[in-house]
PDB file of C-alpha atoms in Angstrom:
ATOM      1  CA  MET A1032       3.966   6.184 -15.019  1.00  0.00           C
ATOM      2  CA  THR A1033       5.608   5.474 -18.299  1.00  0.00           C
ATOM      3  CA  LEU A1034       3.509   3.378 -20.628  1.00  0.00           C
ATOM      4  CA  ASN A1035       4.970   1.539 -23.483  1.00  0.00           C
ATOM      5  CA  ILE A1036       2.510  -0.063 -26.026  1.00  0.00           C
ATOM      6  CA  MET A1037       4.206  -2.518 -28.349  1.00  0.00           C
ATOM      7  CA  THR A1038       2.838  -4.308 -31.390  1.00  0.00           C
ATOM      8  CA  PRO A1039       4.787  -6.364 -33.902  1.00  0.00           C
ATOM      9  CA  GLU A1040       4.949  -3.192 -36.119  1.00  0.00           C
ATOM     10  CA  GLN A1041       5.614  -0.366 -33.663  1.00  0.00           C
ATOM     11  CA  LYS A1042       6.369   0.867 -30.161  1.00  0.00           C
ATOM     12  CA  ARG A1043       4.568   3.908 -28.590  1.00  0.00           C
ATOM     13  CA  THR A1044       5.745   5.541 -25.347  1.00  0.00           C
ATOM     14  CA  PHE A1045       3.608   7.786 -23.168  1.00  0.00           C
ATOM     15  CA  GLU A1046       5.057   9.678 -20.203  1.00  0.00           C
ATOM     16  CA  GLY A1047       3.273  11.066 -17.200  1.00  0.00           C
ATOM     17  CA  VAL A1048       0.441   8.472 -17.253  1.00  0.00           C
ATOM     18  CA  LYS A1049      -1.660   8.908 -14.152  1.00  0.00           C
ATOM     19  CA  LYS A1050      -4.206   6.098 -14.716  1.00  0.00           C
ATOM     20  CA  ILE A1051      -4.691   3.107 -16.972  1.00  0.00           C
ATOM     21  CA  ILE A1052      -7.822   1.135 -17.465  1.00  0.00           C
ATOM     22  CA  ALA A1053      -7.615  -2.211 -19.276  1.00  0.00           C
ATOM     23  CA  GLU A1054      -9.637  -5.377 -19.727  1.00  0.00           C
ATOM     24  CA  ALA A1055      -8.568  -8.879 -18.696  1.00  0.00           C
ATOM     25  CA  GLN A1056     -10.440 -12.178 -18.876  1.00  0.00           C
ATOM     26  CA  ASN A1057     -12.080 -11.561 -15.419  1.00  0.00           C
ATOM     27  CA  GLY A1058     -13.040  -7.971 -16.275  1.00  0.00           C
ATOM     28  CA  SER A1059     -11.778  -4.349 -16.299  1.00  0.00           C
ATOM     29  CA  PHE A1060      -9.156  -3.120 -13.999  1.00  0.00           C
ATOM     30  CA  CYS A1061      -7.425   0.177 -13.224  1.00  0.00           C
ATOM     31  CA  LEU A1062      -3.770   0.832 -12.517  1.00  0.00           C
ATOM     32  CA  LYS A1063      -2.319   3.948 -10.843  1.00  0.00           C
ATOM     33  CA  PRO A1064       1.232   4.810 -10.016  1.00  0.00           C
ATOM     34  CA  ARG A1065       1.138   3.452  -6.515  1.00  0.00           C
ATOM     35  CA  HIS A1066      -0.459   0.161  -7.614  1.00  0.00           C
ATOM     36  CA  ILE A1067       1.655  -2.965  -6.766  1.00  0.00           C
ATOM     37  CA  ASP A1068       3.544  -4.697  -9.537  1.00  0.00           C
ATOM     38  CA  TYR A1069       1.035  -6.492 -11.721  1.00  0.00           C
ATOM     39  CA  VAL A1070       0.692  -8.863 -14.695  1.00  0.00           C
ATOM     40  CA  ALA A1071      -2.515  -9.409 -16.750  1.00  0.00           C
ATOM     41  CA  ALA A1072      -3.518 -11.211 -19.857  1.00  0.00           C
ATOM     42  CA  LEU A1073      -5.453  -8.774 -21.956  1.00  0.00           C
ATOM     43  CA  VAL A1074      -8.516  -9.640 -24.051  1.00  0.00           C
ATOM     44  CA  PRO A1075      -9.781  -7.624 -27.055  1.00  0.00           C
ATOM     45  CA  GLY A1076     -11.223  -4.355 -25.787  1.00  0.00           C
ATOM     46  CA  ILE A1077     -10.671  -0.616 -25.315  1.00  0.00           C
ATOM     47  CA  LEU A1078      -7.651   0.491 -23.256  1.00  0.00           C
ATOM     48  CA  ASN A1079      -7.761   4.021 -22.001  1.00  0.00           C
ATOM     49  CA  PHE A1080      -5.376   5.966 -20.035  1.00  0.00           C
ATOM     50  CA  VAL A1081      -4.920   9.536 -18.646  1.00  0.00           C
ATOM     51  CA  GLU A1082      -1.665  11.251 -19.584  1.00  0.00           C
ATOM     52  CA  ASP A1083      -1.463  14.765 -17.953  1.00  0.00           C
ATOM     53  CA  LYS A1084      -5.040  15.878 -18.527  1.00  0.00           C
ATOM     54  CA  THR A1085      -5.618  14.103 -21.767  1.00  0.00           C
ATOM     55  CA  GLU A1086      -7.602  10.862 -21.974  1.00  0.00           C
ATOM     56  CA  THR A1087      -6.603   8.400 -24.743  1.00  0.00           C
ATOM     57  CA  PHE A1088      -8.471   5.500 -26.067  1.00  0.00           C
ATOM     58  CA  ILE A1089      -6.902   2.548 -27.922  1.00  0.00           C
ATOM     59  CA  ALA A1090      -8.616  -0.577 -29.293  1.00  0.00           C
ATOM     60  CA  VAL A1091      -6.253  -3.448 -28.441  1.00  0.00           C
ATOM     61  CA  ASN A1092      -6.284  -7.187 -29.422  1.00  0.00           C
ATOM     62  CA  THR A1093      -5.133  -9.994 -27.034  1.00  0.00           C
ATOM     63  CA  GLY A1094      -1.841  -9.440 -25.299  1.00  0.00           C
ATOM     64  CA  VAL A1095      -0.141  -9.013 -21.981  1.00  0.00           C
ATOM     65  CA  LEU A1096       0.244  -6.079 -19.462  1.00  0.00           C
ATOM     66  CA  ILE A1097       3.103  -5.869 -17.128  1.00  0.00           C
ATOM     67  CA  LYS A1098       3.489  -3.219 -14.394  1.00  0.00           C
ATOM     68  CA  GLN A1099       6.802  -3.002 -12.619  1.00  0.00           C
ATOM     69  CA  ALA A1100       7.394   0.058 -10.394  1.00  0.00           C
ATOM     70  CA  ASN A1101       6.466   3.032 -12.527  1.00  0.00           C
ATOM     71  CA  ASN A1102       6.856   1.287 -15.892  1.00  0.00           C
ATOM     72  CA  VAL A1103       3.896  -0.372 -17.673  1.00  0.00           C
ATOM     73  CA  LEU A1104       4.541  -2.509 -20.653  1.00  0.00           C
ATOM     74  CA  ILE A1105       1.706  -3.604 -22.890  1.00  0.00           C
ATOM     75  CA  SER A1106       2.391  -5.956 -25.677  1.00  0.00           C
ATOM     76  CA  VAL A1107      -0.460  -6.744 -28.088  1.00  0.00           C
ATOM     77  CA  ARG A1108      -0.978  -7.963 -31.572  1.00  0.00           C
ATOM     78  CA  HIS A1109      -2.929  -4.905 -32.795  1.00  0.00           C
ATOM     79  CA  ALA A1110      -3.476  -1.449 -31.343  1.00  0.00           C
ATOM     80  CA  ILE A1111      -5.575   1.245 -32.965  1.00  0.00           C
ATOM     81  CA  GLU A1112      -5.940   4.669 -31.377  1.00  0.00           C
ATOM     82  CA  GLY A1113      -8.907   6.772 -31.848  1.00  0.00           C
ATOM     83  CA  ASP A1114     -11.220   9.478 -30.433  1.00  0.00           C
ATOM     84  CA  ASP A1115     -14.689   7.957 -31.241  1.00  0.00           C
ATOM     85  CA  LEU A1116     -15.458   5.167 -28.857  1.00  0.00           C
ATOM     86  CA  ASP A1117     -18.147   3.790 -31.112  1.00  0.00           C
ATOM     87  CA  ASP A1118     -15.672   3.372 -33.919  1.00  0.00           C
ATOM     88  CA  LEU A1119     -13.143   1.771 -31.544  1.00  0.00           C
ATOM     89  CA  ASP A1120     -15.699  -0.608 -30.211  1.00  0.00           C
ATOM     90  CA  ARG A1121     -16.742  -1.552 -33.840  1.00  0.00           C
ATOM     91  CA  VAL A1122     -13.016  -2.307 -34.548  1.00  0.00           C
ATOM     92  CA  VAL A1123     -12.832  -4.541 -31.500  1.00  0.00           C
ATOM     93  CA  GLN A1124     -16.081  -6.404 -32.327  1.00  0.00           C
ATOM     94  CA  GLU A1125     -15.656  -6.698 -36.129  1.00  0.00           C
ATOM     95  CA  GLU A1126     -11.922  -7.057 -36.502  1.00  0.00           C
ATOM     96  CA  PHE A1127     -10.251  -8.392 -33.375  1.00  0.00           C
ATOM     97  CA  TYR A1128     -12.817 -10.908 -32.370  1.00  0.00           C
ATOM     98  CA  VAL A1129     -13.094 -12.044 -36.064  1.00  0.00           C
ATOM     99  CA  LEU A1130      -9.328 -12.543 -36.098  1.00  0.00           C
ATOM    100  CA  ASP A1131      -9.462 -14.523 -32.814  1.00  0.00           C
ATOM    101  CA  LYS A1132     -12.299 -16.654 -34.255  1.00  0.00           C
ATOM    102  CA  LYS A1133     -10.309 -17.290 -37.423  1.00  0.00           C
ATOM    103  CA  GLU A1134      -7.205 -18.193 -35.505  1.00  0.00           C
ATOM    104  CA  GLN A1135      -9.272 -20.688 -33.366  1.00  0.00           C
ATOM    105  CA  GLU A1136     -10.672 -22.174 -36.557  1.00  0.00           C
ATOM    106  CA  THR A1137      -7.250 -22.446 -38.052  1.00  0.00           C
ATOM    107  CA  GLN A1138      -5.911 -24.060 -34.860  1.00  0.00           C
ATOM    108  CA  ILE A1139      -8.788 -26.602 -35.048  1.00  0.00           C
ATOM    109  CA  ALA A1140      -8.041 -27.318 -38.646  1.00  0.00           C
ATOM    110  CA  LEU A1141      -4.411 -27.810 -37.933  1.00  0.00           C
ATOM    111  CA  GLU A1142      -5.200 -30.163 -35.018  1.00  0.00           C
ATOM    112  CA  GLN A1143      -7.477 -32.234 -37.375  1.00  0.00           C
ATOM    113  CA  LEU A1144      -4.777 -32.401 -39.925  1.00  0.00           C
ATOM    114  CA  GLN A1145      -2.208 -33.628 -37.299  1.00  0.00           C
ATOM    115  CA  ALA A1146      -4.666 -36.129 -35.951  1.00  0.00           C
ATOM    116  CA  ASP A1147      -5.388 -37.506 -39.509  1.00  0.00           C
ATOM    117  CA  PHE A1148      -1.643 -37.667 -40.182  1.00  0.00           C
ATOM    118  CA  ILE A1149      -1.038 -39.637 -36.952  1.00  0.00           C
ATOM    119  CA  ARG A1150      -3.972 -42.064 -37.773  1.00  0.00           C
ATOM    120  CA  ARG A1151      -2.705 -42.712 -41.280  1.00  0.00           C
ATOM    121  CA  PHE A1152       0.917 -43.176 -39.960  1.00  0.00           C
ATOM    122  CA  VAL A1153      -0.417 -45.790 -37.401  1.00  0.00           C
ATOM    123  CA  GLU A1154      -2.389 -47.577 -40.177  1.00  0.00           C
ATOM    124  CA  LEU A1155       0.743 -47.596 -42.381  1.00  0.00           C
ATOM    125  CA  GLN A1156       2.739 -49.098 -39.472  1.00  0.00           C
ATOM    126  CA  LYS A1157       0.082 -51.863 -39.056  1.00  0.00           C
ATOM    127  CA  ILE A1158       0.266 -52.701 -42.826  1.00  0.00           C
ATOM    128  CA  ARG A1159       4.057 -52.952 -42.587  1.00  0.00           C
ATOM    129  CA  ASN A1160       3.936 -55.248 -39.576  1.00  0.00           C
TER     130      ASN A1160
END
């Protein structure tokens, strides 16, 4: 298989990939060349794949995986390659989950601002009428 991993900053291509293991919301899964076409929403975790006889590990943030024929495209916000699984797991836990939590907090704050704006707008309309 040909594996393309894309982030907003870069694109990496790996040829001759024999197996990909990734993590979705409902757990880990494995793709091999004869697997049917597939789409999955990825969660923060460690992606690993076997290219020739080399196993590669990459910490990835949320994203999407698309397998079509022998092409696999993974688009994620962040991807960090490394050899030490403990370090990669630390990156996932400390950085990617923190980013997601901050984004959730930002989204909540934005929704509160929008609700406050609408409430004040409605009050202003009542005063005018």
